[in-house]
Amino acid sequence: MESGLKKRVVLVMASSSGLGKAISRQFISEGARVMMASRSWKKLEKAAEEVSRDMKNKALYKACDITDPNQIKDLVATTANELGPISVLVNNAGGPPAGSFDSFGDEAWQKAFELNLLSYVRTIREVLPFMKKQSWGRIVNSTSSSVRQVIENLILSNTFRLGVIGLTKTLSQELASHNILINAIGPGRFDTDRIRQLDKALAEKNNLSVEEVAKISLSRIPLGRYGDPDEYGRLAVFLCSEANTYITGQTILADGGMTKVVP
Ligand code: NAP
């Protein structure tokens, strides 16, 4: 199957580590022109070097705090100037803090809204003119398995990621006539810094060791292991490829079978 992504311009948000970095690596391996973005220039420099190692095409990178609309505008303009018109956007973000309803006041809710929902709206708004002009575009919004089954102690994440699903479905209707396909993907438990932090938070909350928490998590995953971030990257690449011509408005989980609800 040909991905048709060679030389296509791809923007991957929140990509200096974990899932975003792995998604970037998979696009690079398809020959795409990739721009990686997150807050830390230093982390990005290292990540871009790593995902481009031994490849002819090298990922570019630019520091961008996705909670700042001006930085998003600047990032999109720079990407188009340096790489060409953007054809693919992968929205991703850092995770909001763990906690239950009593843990958060308005400020934390506002911050999570801006990080995990509004940033997606803003990047989509900026890239759409390029996609509409090409009559071709692919957008993937990365969320969490919590959009199907809420996760204990993660009320901010559980709430705002469902907003992303509503956004994705609605935009799939509005953008189809421009040949722009938009889908959401959600990870179950992939081996990244974020998951290690969450295991630690849950261990503290429940007076358990991190190893005990990880053991309980693993027992809930039919495939019996945490995912490798590159497995997630390949899902994003397929949905954004020329091989995907008819899937839009969907939410697809990569979770090793962990989520038991029927959509
Ligand atoms: P991670 O390894 O902690 O990576 C998070 C990325 O987000 C980093 O590259 C970080 O880079 C960037 N970031 C954070 N805040 C940002 C901001 N304001 N502006 C720009 N970039 C920002 O986490 P991950 O495991 O890859 O997870 C990615 C997302 O998926 C998170 O929202 C997480 O909650 C969600 N998720 C992950 C899993 C999983 O299994 N790993 C499961 C469910 C949901 P800088 O520090 O350089 O900004």
PDB file of C-alpha atoms and ligand atoms in Angstrom:
ATOM      1  CA  MET A   1       0.000   0.000   0.000  1.00  0.00           C
ATOM      2  CA  GLU A   2       1.408   3.367  -1.045  1.00  0.00           C
ATOM      3  CA  SER A   3       1.007   6.146   1.515  1.00  0.00           C
ATOM      4  CA  GLY A   4       1.567   8.843  -1.135  1.00  0.00           C
ATOM      5  CA  LEU A   5       3.080  11.012   1.580  1.00  0.00           C
ATOM      6  CA  LYS A   6       6.434  11.540  -0.087  1.00  0.00           C
ATOM      7  CA  LYS A   7       7.139  15.277  -0.009  1.00  0.00           C
ATOM      8  CA  ARG A   8       3.755  16.088   1.526  1.00  0.00           C
ATOM      9  CA  VAL A   9       4.061  18.754   4.226  1.00  0.00           C
ATOM     10  CA  VAL A  10       3.068  17.473   7.656  1.00  0.00           C
ATOM     11  CA  LEU A  11       2.776  19.461  10.874  1.00  0.00           C
ATOM     12  CA  VAL A  12       2.915  17.449  14.100  1.00  0.00           C
ATOM     13  CA  MET A  13       2.028  19.278  17.310  1.00  0.00           C
ATOM     14  CA  ALA A  14       3.448  18.464  20.761  1.00  0.00           C
ATOM     15  CA  SER A  15       6.070  16.243  19.197  1.00  0.00           C
ATOM     16  CA  SER A  16       9.266  16.581  21.235  1.00  0.00           C
ATOM     17  CA  SER A  17       8.572  13.329  23.068  1.00  0.00           C
ATOM     18  CA  GLY A  18       6.290  10.331  23.422  1.00  0.00           C
ATOM     19  CA  LEU A  19       3.483   9.827  20.933  1.00  0.00           C
ATOM     20  CA  GLY A  20       4.062  13.026  18.933  1.00  0.00           C
ATOM     21  CA  LYS A  21       7.695  12.159  18.402  1.00  0.00           C
ATOM     22  CA  ALA A  22       6.827   8.633  17.257  1.00  0.00           C
ATOM     23  CA  ILE A  23       4.179   9.995  14.874  1.00  0.00           C
ATOM     24  CA  SER A  24       6.819  12.324  13.395  1.00  0.00           C
ATOM     25  CA  ARG A  25       9.213   9.405  12.948  1.00  0.00           C
ATOM     26  CA  GLN A  26       6.607   7.427  11.009  1.00  0.00           C
ATOM     27  CA  PHE A  27       5.892  10.359   8.674  1.00  0.00           C
ATOM     28  CA  ILE A  28       9.604  10.873   8.100  1.00  0.00           C
ATOM     29  CA  SER A  29       9.948   7.201   7.193  1.00  0.00           C
ATOM     30  CA  GLU A  30       7.271   7.740   4.506  1.00  0.00           C
ATOM     31  CA  GLY A  31       9.384  10.521   2.970  1.00  0.00           C
ATOM     32  CA  ALA A  32       7.173  13.391   4.165  1.00  0.00           C
ATOM     33  CA  ARG A  33       8.427  16.886   4.974  1.00  0.00           C
ATOM     34  CA  VAL A  34       7.799  17.153   8.665  1.00  0.00           C
ATOM     35  CA  MET A  35       7.656  20.124  11.032  1.00  0.00           C
ATOM     36  CA  MET A  36       7.790  19.183  14.707  1.00  0.00           C
ATOM     37  CA  ALA A  37       6.609  21.626  17.386  1.00  0.00           C
ATOM     38  CA  SER A  38       6.436  21.891  21.161  1.00  0.00           C
ATOM     39  CA  ARG A  39       7.585  24.343  23.847  1.00  0.00           C
ATOM     40  CA  SER A  40      11.135  23.178  24.406  1.00  0.00           C
ATOM     41  CA  TRP A  41      13.598  23.998  21.647  1.00  0.00           C
ATOM     42  CA  LYS A  42      16.206  21.781  23.288  1.00  0.00           C
ATOM     43  CA  LYS A  43      13.952  18.716  23.479  1.00  0.00           C
ATOM     44  CA  LEU A  44      12.842  19.304  19.898  1.00  0.00           C
ATOM     45  CA  GLU A  45      16.379  19.555  18.614  1.00  0.00           C
ATOM     46  CA  LYS A  46      17.189  16.157  20.117  1.00  0.00           C
ATOM     47  CA  ALA A  47      13.902  14.578  18.989  1.00  0.00           C
ATOM     48  CA  ALA A  48      14.215  15.860  15.403  1.00  0.00           C
ATOM     49  CA  GLU A  49      17.746  14.526  15.182  1.00  0.00           C
ATOM     50  CA  GLU A  50      16.582  11.162  16.514  1.00  0.00           C
ATOM     51  CA  VAL A  51      13.602  10.710  14.178  1.00  0.00           C
ATOM     52  CA  SER A  52      15.633  11.805  11.135  1.00  0.00           C
ATOM     53  CA  ARG A  53      18.709   9.676  11.849  1.00  0.00           C
ATOM     54  CA  ASP A  54      19.846   7.765   8.751  1.00  0.00           C
ATOM     55  CA  MET A  55      17.038   9.350   6.688  1.00  0.00           C
ATOM     56  CA  LYS A  56      17.504  11.605   3.660  1.00  0.00           C
ATOM     57  CA  ASN A  57      14.657  13.877   4.688  1.00  0.00           C
ATOM     58  CA  LYS A  58      15.243  15.650   7.971  1.00  0.00           C
ATOM     59  CA  ALA A  59      12.494  16.892  10.270  1.00  0.00           C
ATOM     60  CA  LEU A  60      12.428  20.633  10.916  1.00  0.00           C
ATOM     61  CA  TYR A  61      11.327  21.936  14.280  1.00  0.00           C
ATOM     62  CA  LYS A  62      10.095  25.118  15.860  1.00  0.00           C
ATOM     63  CA  ALA A  63       9.319  26.016  19.452  1.00  0.00           C
ATOM     64  CA  CYS A  64       5.622  26.725  19.952  1.00  0.00           C
ATOM     65  CA  ASP A  65       3.447  26.870  23.051  1.00  0.00           C
ATOM     66  CA  ILE A  66       0.131  25.635  21.710  1.00  0.00           C
ATOM     67  CA  THR A  67      -1.812  27.604  24.319  1.00  0.00           C
ATOM     68  CA  ASP A  68      -0.687  30.838  22.604  1.00  0.00           C
ATOM     69  CA  PRO A  69      -2.646  31.655  19.416  1.00  0.00           C
ATOM     70  CA  ASN A  70       0.090  33.945  18.077  1.00  0.00           C
ATOM     71  CA  GLN A  71       2.696  31.220  18.386  1.00  0.00           C
ATOM     72  CA  ILE A  72       0.419  28.841  16.476  1.00  0.00           C
ATOM     73  CA  LYS A  73      -0.031  31.416  13.692  1.00  0.00           C
ATOM     74  CA  ASP A  74       3.701  31.923  13.527  1.00  0.00           C
ATOM     75  CA  LEU A  75       4.367  28.175  13.460  1.00  0.00           C
ATOM     76  CA  VAL A  76       1.953  27.550  10.590  1.00  0.00           C
ATOM     77  CA  ALA A  77       3.328  30.478   8.570  1.00  0.00           C
ATOM     78  CA  THR A  78       6.919  29.310   9.118  1.00  0.00           C
ATOM     79  CA  THR A  79       6.022  25.742   8.153  1.00  0.00           C
ATOM     80  CA  ALA A  80       4.449  26.890   4.895  1.00  0.00           C
ATOM     81  CA  ASN A  81       7.365  29.220   4.101  1.00  0.00           C
ATOM     82  CA  GLU A  82      10.044  26.639   4.777  1.00  0.00           C
ATOM     83  CA  LEU A  83       8.392  23.426   3.605  1.00  0.00           C
ATOM     84  CA  GLY A  84       5.459  24.412   1.369  1.00  0.00           C
ATOM     85  CA  PRO A  85       1.663  24.265   1.667  1.00  0.00           C
ATOM     86  CA  ILE A  86       0.543  22.102   4.588  1.00  0.00           C
ATOM     87  CA  SER A  87      -1.380  18.943   3.610  1.00  0.00           C
ATOM     88  CA  VAL A  88      -1.468  17.093   6.918  1.00  0.00           C
ATOM     89  CA  LEU A  89      -2.003  18.222  10.504  1.00  0.00           C
ATOM     90  CA  VAL A  90      -1.655  16.015  13.564  1.00  0.00           C
ATOM     91  CA  ASN A  91      -3.035  17.699  16.658  1.00  0.00           C
ATOM     92  CA  ASN A  92      -1.587  16.515  19.927  1.00  0.00           C
ATOM     93  CA  ALA A  93      -0.982  18.171  23.311  1.00  0.00           C
ATOM     94  CA  GLY A  94       0.505  17.588  26.707  1.00  0.00           C
ATOM     95  CA  GLY A  95      -1.834  15.915  29.173  1.00  0.00           C
ATOM     96  CA  PRO A  96      -3.642  18.001  31.820  1.00  0.00           C
ATOM     97  CA  PRO A  97      -2.925  17.312  35.506  1.00  0.00           C
ATOM     98  CA  ALA A  98      -4.415  14.256  37.163  1.00  0.00           C
ATOM     99  CA  GLY A  99      -7.102  14.791  39.805  1.00  0.00           C
ATOM    100  CA  SER A 100     -10.785  14.488  40.645  1.00  0.00           C
ATOM    101  CA  PHE A 101     -13.561  17.120  40.681  1.00  0.00           C
ATOM    102  CA  ASP A 102     -12.571  18.569  44.052  1.00  0.00           C
ATOM    103  CA  SER A 103      -8.969  19.058  42.947  1.00  0.00           C
ATOM    104  CA  PHE A 104      -9.558  21.882  40.474  1.00  0.00           C
ATOM    105  CA  GLY A 105     -10.832  25.449  40.419  1.00  0.00           C
ATOM    106  CA  ASP A 106     -11.690  27.596  37.393  1.00  0.00           C
ATOM    107  CA  GLU A 107      -8.091  28.351  36.538  1.00  0.00           C
ATOM    108  CA  ALA A 108      -7.184  24.690  36.045  1.00  0.00           C
ATOM    109  CA  TRP A 109     -10.341  24.082  33.989  1.00  0.00           C
ATOM    110  CA  GLN A 110      -9.537  27.075  31.773  1.00  0.00           C
ATOM    111  CA  LYS A 111      -5.952  25.919  31.274  1.00  0.00           C
ATOM    112  CA  ALA A 112      -7.015  22.401  30.301  1.00  0.00           C
ATOM    113  CA  PHE A 113      -9.606  23.824  27.887  1.00  0.00           C
ATOM    114  CA  GLU A 114      -6.941  25.915  26.174  1.00  0.00           C
ATOM    115  CA  LEU A 115      -4.390  23.084  26.068  1.00  0.00           C
ATOM    116  CA  ASN A 116      -6.553  20.135  25.106  1.00  0.00           C
ATOM    117  CA  LEU A 117      -9.389  21.619  23.066  1.00  0.00           C
ATOM    118  CA  LEU A 118      -8.902  25.233  22.005  1.00  0.00           C
ATOM    119  CA  SER A 119      -5.370  24.598  20.694  1.00  0.00           C
ATOM    120  CA  TYR A 120      -6.843  22.006  18.293  1.00  0.00           C
ATOM    121  CA  VAL A 121      -9.432  24.521  17.060  1.00  0.00           C
ATOM    122  CA  ARG A 122      -6.737  27.130  16.519  1.00  0.00           C
ATOM    123  CA  THR A 123      -4.309  24.959  14.565  1.00  0.00           C
ATOM    124  CA  ILE A 124      -7.101  23.624  12.373  1.00  0.00           C
ATOM    125  CA  ARG A 125      -8.231  27.192  11.650  1.00  0.00           C
ATOM    126  CA  GLU A 126      -4.708  28.154  10.551  1.00  0.00           C
ATOM    127  CA  VAL A 127      -4.027  25.146   8.290  1.00  0.00           C
ATOM    128  CA  LEU A 128      -7.412  24.952   6.561  1.00  0.00           C
ATOM    129  CA  PRO A 129      -6.700  27.644   3.942  1.00  0.00           C
ATOM    130  CA  PHE A 130      -3.732  25.574   2.664  1.00  0.00           C
ATOM    131  CA  MET A 131      -5.769  22.372   2.528  1.00  0.00           C
ATOM    132  CA  LYS A 132      -8.754  24.006   0.867  1.00  0.00           C
ATOM    133  CA  LYS A 133      -6.510  25.503  -1.800  1.00  0.00           C
ATOM    134  CA  GLN A 134      -5.084  22.044  -2.560  1.00  0.00           C
ATOM    135  CA  SER A 135      -8.520  20.376  -2.344  1.00  0.00           C
ATOM    136  CA  TRP A 136      -6.744  17.780  -0.250  1.00  0.00           C
ATOM    137  CA  GLY A 137      -6.113  17.537   3.432  1.00  0.00           C
ATOM    138  CA  ARG A 138      -5.893  15.096   6.273  1.00  0.00           C
ATOM    139  CA  ILE A 139      -6.265  15.974   9.948  1.00  0.00           C
ATOM    140  CA  VAL A 140      -5.834  13.639  12.891  1.00  0.00           C
ATOM    141  CA  ASN A 141      -6.757  14.770  16.404  1.00  0.00           C
ATOM    142  CA  SER A 142      -5.065  12.702  19.073  1.00  0.00           C
ATOM    143  CA  THR A 143      -7.166  12.201  22.220  1.00  0.00           C
ATOM    144  CA  SER A 144      -7.315   9.256  24.650  1.00  0.00           C
ATOM    145  CA  SER A 145      -9.160   5.994  25.208  1.00  0.00           C
ATOM    146  CA  SER A 146     -11.065   8.050  27.830  1.00  0.00           C
ATOM    147  CA  VAL A 147     -13.367   9.256  25.046  1.00  0.00           C
ATOM    148  CA  ARG A 148     -14.982   5.791  25.192  1.00  0.00           C
ATOM    149  CA  GLN A 149     -14.449   4.873  28.841  1.00  0.00           C
ATOM    150  CA  VAL A 150     -13.556   7.564  31.372  1.00  0.00           C
ATOM    151  CA  ILE A 151     -10.338   7.129  33.344  1.00  0.00           C
ATOM    152  CA  GLU A 152     -10.216   7.380  37.135  1.00  0.00           C
ATOM    153  CA  ASN A 153      -8.633  10.564  38.547  1.00  0.00           C
ATOM    154  CA  LEU A 154      -8.441  12.312  35.134  1.00  0.00           C
ATOM    155  CA  ILE A 155     -11.515  14.548  35.095  1.00  0.00           C
ATOM    156  CA  LEU A 156      -9.938  17.347  33.022  1.00  0.00           C
ATOM    157  CA  SER A 157      -8.764  14.962  30.339  1.00  0.00           C
ATOM    158  CA  ASN A 158     -12.040  12.998  30.358  1.00  0.00           C
ATOM    159  CA  THR A 159     -14.006  16.210  29.814  1.00  0.00           C
ATOM    160  CA  PHE A 160     -12.111  18.154  27.170  1.00  0.00           C
ATOM    161  CA  ARG A 161     -11.157  15.225  24.954  1.00  0.00           C
ATOM    162  CA  LEU A 162     -14.838  14.562  24.376  1.00  0.00           C
ATOM    163  CA  GLY A 163     -15.018  18.105  23.014  1.00  0.00           C
ATOM    164  CA  VAL A 164     -12.383  17.111  20.458  1.00  0.00           C
ATOM    165  CA  ILE A 165     -14.587  14.210  19.357  1.00  0.00           C
ATOM    166  CA  GLY A 166     -17.527  16.576  18.797  1.00  0.00           C
ATOM    167  CA  LEU A 167     -15.256  18.932  16.878  1.00  0.00           C
ATOM    168  CA  THR A 168     -13.914  16.096  14.733  1.00  0.00           C
ATOM    169  CA  LYS A 169     -17.314  14.692  13.806  1.00  0.00           C
ATOM    170  CA  THR A 170     -18.754  18.119  13.026  1.00  0.00           C
ATOM    171  CA  LEU A 171     -15.782  19.164  10.901  1.00  0.00           C
ATOM    172  CA  SER A 172     -15.902  15.882   8.987  1.00  0.00           C
ATOM    173  CA  GLN A 173     -19.299  17.040   7.713  1.00  0.00           C
ATOM    174  CA  GLU A 174     -18.177  20.591   6.970  1.00  0.00           C
ATOM    175  CA  LEU A 175     -14.891  19.708   5.263  1.00  0.00           C
ATOM    176  CA  ALA A 176     -15.783  16.658   3.172  1.00  0.00           C
ATOM    177  CA  SER A 177     -16.637  18.748   0.105  1.00  0.00           C
ATOM    178  CA  HIS A 178     -13.052  20.072   0.168  1.00  0.00           C
ATOM    179  CA  ASN A 179     -11.666  16.530   0.232  1.00  0.00           C
ATOM    180  CA  ILE A 180     -10.364  17.100   3.732  1.00  0.00           C
ATOM    181  CA  LEU A 181     -10.691  14.003   5.922  1.00  0.00           C
ATOM    182  CA  ILE A 182     -10.537  14.399   9.691  1.00  0.00           C
ATOM    183  CA  ASN A 183     -10.439  11.673  12.322  1.00  0.00           C
ATOM    184  CA  ALA A 184      -9.663  11.254  15.993  1.00  0.00           C
ATOM    185  CA  ILE A 185      -7.366   8.640  17.432  1.00  0.00           C
ATOM    186  CA  GLY A 186      -6.965   7.655  21.065  1.00  0.00           C
ATOM    187  CA  PRO A 187      -4.187   5.823  22.854  1.00  0.00           C
ATOM    188  CA  GLY A 188      -4.821   3.317  25.618  1.00  0.00           C
ATOM    189  CA  ARG A 189      -1.526   2.948  27.473  1.00  0.00           C
ATOM    190  CA  PHE A 190       1.678   3.578  25.573  1.00  0.00           C
ATOM    191  CA  ASP A 191       5.067   3.534  27.183  1.00  0.00           C
ATOM    192  CA  THR A 192       5.823   7.286  27.466  1.00  0.00           C
ATOM    193  CA  ASP A 193       6.768   9.839  30.140  1.00  0.00           C
ATOM    194  CA  ARG A 194       3.117  10.792  30.570  1.00  0.00           C
ATOM    195  CA  ILE A 195       2.043   7.234  31.403  1.00  0.00           C
ATOM    196  CA  ARG A 196       4.906   6.858  33.859  1.00  0.00           C
ATOM    197  CA  GLN A 197       3.772  10.114  35.570  1.00  0.00           C
ATOM    198  CA  LEU A 198       0.151   8.942  35.719  1.00  0.00           C
ATOM    199  CA  ASP A 199       1.102   5.579  37.192  1.00  0.00           C
ATOM    200  CA  LYS A 200       3.036   7.488  39.854  1.00  0.00           C
ATOM    201  CA  ALA A 201       0.082   9.801  40.624  1.00  0.00           C
ATOM    202  CA  LEU A 202      -2.306   6.855  40.901  1.00  0.00           C
ATOM    203  CA  ALA A 203       0.131   4.971  43.123  1.00  0.00           C
ATOM    204  CA  GLU A 204       0.320   7.943  45.502  1.00  0.00           C
ATOM    205  CA  LYS A 205      -3.461   8.391  45.530  1.00  0.00           C
ATOM    206  CA  ASN A 206      -4.132   4.724  46.314  1.00  0.00           C
ATOM    207  CA  ASN A 207      -1.146   4.088  48.588  1.00  0.00           C
ATOM    208  CA  LEU A 208       0.359   1.533  46.217  1.00  0.00           C
ATOM    209  CA  SER A 209       3.774   1.157  44.632  1.00  0.00           C
ATOM    210  CA  VAL A 210       4.238   2.215  40.986  1.00  0.00           C
ATOM    211  CA  GLU A 211       4.971  -1.432  40.134  1.00  0.00           C
ATOM    212  CA  GLU A 212       1.646  -2.513  41.649  1.00  0.00           C
ATOM    213  CA  VAL A 213      -0.226   0.121  39.630  1.00  0.00           C
ATOM    214  CA  ALA A 214       1.534  -0.931  36.413  1.00  0.00           C
ATOM    215  CA  LYS A 215       0.696  -4.580  37.151  1.00  0.00           C
ATOM    216  CA  ILE A 216      -3.001  -3.735  37.544  1.00  0.00           C
ATOM    217  CA  SER A 217      -2.940  -1.719  34.282  1.00  0.00           C
ATOM    218  CA  LEU A 218      -1.300  -4.548  32.379  1.00  0.00           C
ATOM    219  CA  SER A 219      -3.847  -7.048  33.665  1.00  0.00           C
ATOM    220  CA  ARG A 220      -6.561  -4.942  31.972  1.00  0.00           C
ATOM    221  CA  ILE A 221      -4.893  -5.002  28.541  1.00  0.00           C
ATOM    222  CA  PRO A 222      -5.760  -8.172  26.589  1.00  0.00           C
ATOM    223  CA  LEU A 223      -2.556  -7.882  24.519  1.00  0.00           C
ATOM    224  CA  GLY A 224      -0.692  -7.932  27.853  1.00  0.00           C
ATOM    225  CA  ARG A 225       1.670  -5.002  27.331  1.00  0.00           C
ATOM    226  CA  TYR A 226       1.830  -1.217  27.002  1.00  0.00           C
ATOM    227  CA  GLY A 227       1.923  -0.034  23.384  1.00  0.00           C
ATOM    228  CA  ASP A 228       5.067   1.029  21.585  1.00  0.00           C
ATOM    229  CA  PRO A 229       4.564   4.679  20.466  1.00  0.00           C
ATOM    230  CA  ASP A 230       5.552   3.722  16.904  1.00  0.00           C
ATOM    231  CA  GLU A 231       2.466   1.494  16.744  1.00  0.00           C
ATOM    232  CA  TYR A 232       0.413   4.626  17.380  1.00  0.00           C
ATOM    233  CA  GLY A 233       2.421   6.571  14.807  1.00  0.00           C
ATOM    234  CA  ARG A 234       1.541   4.084  12.089  1.00  0.00           C
ATOM    235  CA  LEU A 235      -2.185   4.536  12.769  1.00  0.00           C
ATOM    236  CA  ALA A 236      -1.842   8.305  12.355  1.00  0.00           C
ATOM    237  CA  VAL A 237       0.121   7.850   9.131  1.00  0.00           C
ATOM    238  CA  PHE A 238      -2.488   5.554   7.599  1.00  0.00           C
ATOM    239  CA  LEU A 239      -5.369   7.930   8.351  1.00  0.00           C
ATOM    240  CA  CYS A 240      -3.395  10.843   6.867  1.00  0.00           C
ATOM    241  CA  SER A 241      -2.240   8.957   3.788  1.00  0.00           C
ATOM    242  CA  GLU A 242      -3.531   8.801   0.235  1.00  0.00           C
ATOM    243  CA  ALA A 243      -4.467   5.216   1.065  1.00  0.00           C
ATOM    244  CA  ASN A 244      -7.228   6.586   3.287  1.00  0.00           C
ATOM    245  CA  THR A 245      -9.860   7.885   0.915  1.00  0.00           C
ATOM    246  CA  TYR A 246     -13.107   7.056   2.725  1.00  0.00           C
ATOM    247  CA  ILE A 247     -12.613   7.207   6.492  1.00  0.00           C
ATOM    248  CA  THR A 248     -13.612  10.505   8.056  1.00  0.00           C
ATOM    249  CA  GLY A 249     -15.294  11.608  11.275  1.00  0.00           C
ATOM    250  CA  GLN A 250     -14.249   8.433  13.085  1.00  0.00           C
ATOM    251  CA  THR A 251     -12.648   7.829  16.448  1.00  0.00           C
ATOM    252  CA  ILE A 252     -10.187   4.946  16.440  1.00  0.00           C
ATOM    253  CA  LEU A 253      -8.508   3.649  19.570  1.00  0.00           C
ATOM    254  CA  ALA A 254      -5.145   1.905  19.719  1.00  0.00           C
ATOM    255  CA  ASP A 255      -5.337   0.255  23.122  1.00  0.00           C
ATOM    256  CA  GLY A 256      -4.393  -3.412  22.857  1.00  0.00           C
ATOM    257  CA  GLY A 257      -8.058  -4.294  23.462  1.00  0.00           C
ATOM    258  CA  MET A 258      -8.238  -2.472  26.815  1.00  0.00           C
ATOM    259  CA  THR A 259     -11.503  -0.583  26.231  1.00  0.00           C
ATOM    260  CA  LYS A 260     -14.392  -2.963  26.551  1.00  0.00           C
ATOM    261  CA  VAL A 261     -17.329  -0.755  25.615  1.00  0.00           C
ATOM    262  CA  VAL A 262     -18.908  -1.183  22.197  1.00  0.00           C
ATOM    263  CA  PRO A 263     -18.874   2.196  20.407  1.00  0.00           C
TER     264      PRO A 263
HETATM  265  P1  NAP B   1       4.531  13.109  26.752  1.00  0.00           P
HETATM  266  O1  NAP B   1       5.567  12.093  26.438  1.00  0.00           O
HETATM  267  O2  NAP B   1       4.509  13.746  28.095  1.00  0.00           O
HETATM  268  O3  NAP B   1       4.597  14.236  25.614  1.00  0.00           O
HETATM  269  C1  NAP B   1       3.835  15.401  25.682  1.00  0.00           C
HETATM  270  C2  NAP B   1       4.299  16.360  24.593  1.00  0.00           C
HETATM  271  O4  NAP B   1       3.489  17.526  24.655  1.00  0.00           O
HETATM  272  C3  NAP B   1       5.746  16.791  24.731  1.00  0.00           C
HETATM  273  O5  NAP B   1       6.360  16.757  23.471  1.00  0.00           O
HETATM  274  C4  NAP B   1       5.633  18.232  25.246  1.00  0.00           C
HETATM  275  O6  NAP B   1       6.762  18.947  24.784  1.00  0.00           O
HETATM  276  C5  NAP B   1       4.340  18.674  24.554  1.00  0.00           C
HETATM  277  N1  NAP B   1       3.643  19.787  25.191  1.00  0.00           N
HETATM  278  C6  NAP B   1       3.164  19.858  26.460  1.00  0.00           C
HETATM  279  N2  NAP B   1       2.597  21.045  26.667  1.00  0.00           N
HETATM  280  C7  NAP B   1       2.716  21.760  25.519  1.00  0.00           C
HETATM  281  C8  NAP B   1       2.346  23.077  25.132  1.00  0.00           C
HETATM  282  N3  NAP B   1       1.711  23.905  25.953  1.00  0.00           N
HETATM  283  N4  NAP B   1       2.660  23.487  23.872  1.00  0.00           N
HETATM  284  C9  NAP B   1       3.308  22.665  23.034  1.00  0.00           C
HETATM  285  N5  NAP B   1       3.676  21.407  23.339  1.00  0.00           N
HETATM  286  C10 NAP B   1       3.387  20.968  24.581  1.00  0.00           C
HETATM  287  O7  NAP B   1       3.059  12.506  26.581  1.00  0.00           O
HETATM  288  P2  NAP B   1       2.497  11.379  25.598  1.00  0.00           P
HETATM  289  O8  NAP B   1       2.380  10.107  26.347  1.00  0.00           O
HETATM  290  O9  NAP B   1       3.207  11.409  24.297  1.00  0.00           O
HETATM  291  O10 NAP B   1       1.003  11.886  25.430  1.00  0.00           O
HETATM  292  C11 NAP B   1       0.593  12.812  24.469  1.00  0.00           C
HETATM  293  C12 NAP B   1      -0.869  13.128  24.738  1.00  0.00           C
HETATM  294  O11 NAP B   1      -1.639  11.907  24.680  1.00  0.00           O
HETATM  295  C13 NAP B   1      -1.116  13.699  26.140  1.00  0.00           C
HETATM  296  O12 NAP B   1      -2.171  14.639  26.075  1.00  0.00           O
HETATM  297  C14 NAP B   1      -1.554  12.500  26.940  1.00  0.00           C
HETATM  298  O13 NAP B   1      -2.343  12.834  28.053  1.00  0.00           O
HETATM  299  C15 NAP B   1      -2.346  11.732  25.890  1.00  0.00           C
HETATM  300  N6  NAP B   1      -2.469  10.316  26.226  1.00  0.00           N
HETATM  301  C16 NAP B   1      -1.383   9.534  26.226  1.00  0.00           C
HETATM  302  C17 NAP B   1      -1.512   8.199  26.543  1.00  0.00           C
HETATM  303  C18 NAP B   1      -0.331   7.259  26.492  1.00  0.00           C
HETATM  304  O14 NAP B   1      -0.538   6.046  26.532  1.00  0.00           O
HETATM  305  N7  NAP B   1       0.900   7.734  26.426  1.00  0.00           N
HETATM  306  C19 NAP B   1      -2.769   7.672  26.862  1.00  0.00           C
HETATM  307  C20 NAP B   1      -3.867   8.516  26.849  1.00  0.00           C
HETATM  308  C21 NAP B   1      -3.706   9.852  26.517  1.00  0.00           C
HETATM  309  P3  NAP B   1       7.425  20.246  25.494  1.00  0.00           P
HETATM  310  O15 NAP B   1       7.681  19.870  26.916  1.00  0.00           O
HETATM  311  O16 NAP B   1       8.660  20.461  24.673  1.00  0.00           O
HETATM  312  O17 NAP B   1       6.432  21.331  25.328  1.00  0.00           O
END
